[in-house]
Amino acid sequence: MSGAIPWLAYAGHEIEDHEIVFEIVDAKTGRPIEGMTYKLASGGRTLLDSKTLDNGTTKPYTINEHPNLSFVAWVKGDNK
């Protein structure tokens, strides 16, 4: 996401309506990955933690509100 905000301003698109959504899809099929857990943080503050992807996507956040949004995802599973 580095550079996204300056580019949007340059292109004249930096407005409240633009949202950031992270999506995880299968590289072969293009289908959304289900069952992954994620964390979203912005400016050193956790916004969401241990949430499950919905149809492979995160909850959307506006770019102006959270220009430094970071995303971490993992698979919860049995330690066999």
Short mmCIF file of C-alpha atoms in Angstrom, two decimals:
data_model
loop_
_atom_site.label_atom_id
_atom_site.label_comp_id
_atom_site.label_asym_id
_atom_site.label_seq_id
_atom_site.Cartn_x
_atom_site.Cartn_y
_atom_site.Cartn_z
CA MET A 1 0.00 0.00 0.00
CA SER A 2 3.02 2.26 0.16
CA GLY A 3 2.51 5.18 -2.16
CA ALA A 4 -1.24 4.65 -2.61
CA ILE A 5 -2.32 7.88 -0.91
CA PRO A 6 0.07 10.20 -2.83
CA TRP A 7 -0.93 8.52 -6.09
CA LEU A 8 -4.64 8.98 -5.37
CA ALA A 9 -4.08 12.66 -4.58
CA TYR A 10 -2.06 13.09 -7.78
CA ALA A 11 -4.80 11.38 -9.79
CA GLY A 12 -7.47 13.56 -8.18
CA HIS A 13 -9.18 10.67 -6.43
CA GLU A 14 -8.37 11.31 -2.77
CA ILE A 15 -11.86 11.48 -1.33
CA GLU A 16 -13.62 9.89 1.64
CA ASP A 17 -15.40 7.30 -0.50
CA HIS A 18 -12.30 5.27 -1.39
CA GLU A 19 -11.91 2.20 0.75
CA ILE A 20 -9.17 -0.32 1.32
CA VAL A 21 -10.20 -3.98 1.27
CA PHE A 22 -7.73 -6.85 1.41
CA GLU A 23 -8.65 -10.04 -0.40
CA ILE A 24 -7.01 -13.46 -0.41
CA VAL A 25 -7.74 -15.75 -3.35
CA ASP A 26 -6.44 -19.11 -4.52
CA ALA A 27 -3.67 -18.48 -7.08
CA LYS A 28 -4.85 -21.30 -9.35
CA THR A 29 -8.63 -20.95 -9.21
CA GLY A 30 -9.07 -17.28 -8.31
CA ARG A 31 -11.65 -18.30 -5.71
CA PRO A 32 -11.70 -16.54 -2.30
CA ILE A 33 -9.89 -18.34 0.50
CA GLU A 34 -12.12 -19.14 3.45
CA GLY A 35 -11.22 -19.87 7.05
CA MET A 36 -8.30 -17.46 7.41
CA THR A 37 -8.03 -15.18 10.40
CA TYR A 38 -6.71 -11.63 10.13
CA LYS A 39 -5.62 -8.51 11.96
CA LEU A 40 -5.88 -4.91 10.72
CA ALA A 41 -3.85 -2.10 12.26
CA SER A 42 -3.34 1.58 11.47
CA GLY A 43 -0.86 4.02 12.93
CA GLY A 44 0.28 1.54 15.58
CA ARG A 45 -3.31 0.92 16.74
CA THR A 46 -5.13 -2.39 16.29
CA LEU A 47 -8.47 -1.96 14.54
CA LEU A 48 -9.49 -5.63 14.31
CA ASP A 49 -7.81 -8.74 15.66
CA SER A 50 -8.57 -12.44 15.17
CA LYS A 51 -11.41 -11.78 12.72
CA THR A 52 -12.34 -14.30 10.01
CA LEU A 53 -12.25 -13.32 6.34
CA ASP A 54 -15.72 -12.96 4.83
CA ASN A 55 -15.76 -14.47 1.33
CA GLY A 56 -11.97 -14.00 1.29
CA THR A 57 -12.08 -10.27 2.17
CA THR A 58 -11.54 -8.03 5.16
CA LYS A 59 -13.80 -5.33 6.49
CA PRO A 60 -13.35 -2.13 4.41
CA TYR A 61 -11.78 1.04 5.83
CA THR A 62 -11.56 4.47 4.20
CA ILE A 63 -8.18 5.55 2.89
CA ASN A 64 -8.43 9.03 4.40
CA GLU A 65 -9.25 7.63 7.83
CA HIS A 66 -6.53 4.94 7.76
CA PRO A 67 -3.79 5.80 5.22
CA ASN A 68 -1.27 3.44 6.88
CA LEU A 69 -3.46 0.37 7.13
CA SER A 70 -1.59 -2.91 7.59
CA PHE A 71 -2.91 -6.45 7.16
CA VAL A 72 -1.72 -9.77 8.59
CA ALA A 73 -3.51 -13.09 7.91
CA TRP A 74 -2.98 -16.60 9.14
CA VAL A 75 -4.65 -20.00 9.19
CA LYS A 76 -5.92 -21.23 12.51
CA GLY A 77 -5.61 -24.96 12.75
CA ASP A 78 -4.75 -27.97 14.79
CA ASN A 79 -1.11 -28.33 15.78
CA LYS A 80 -0.77 -31.97 14.72
#
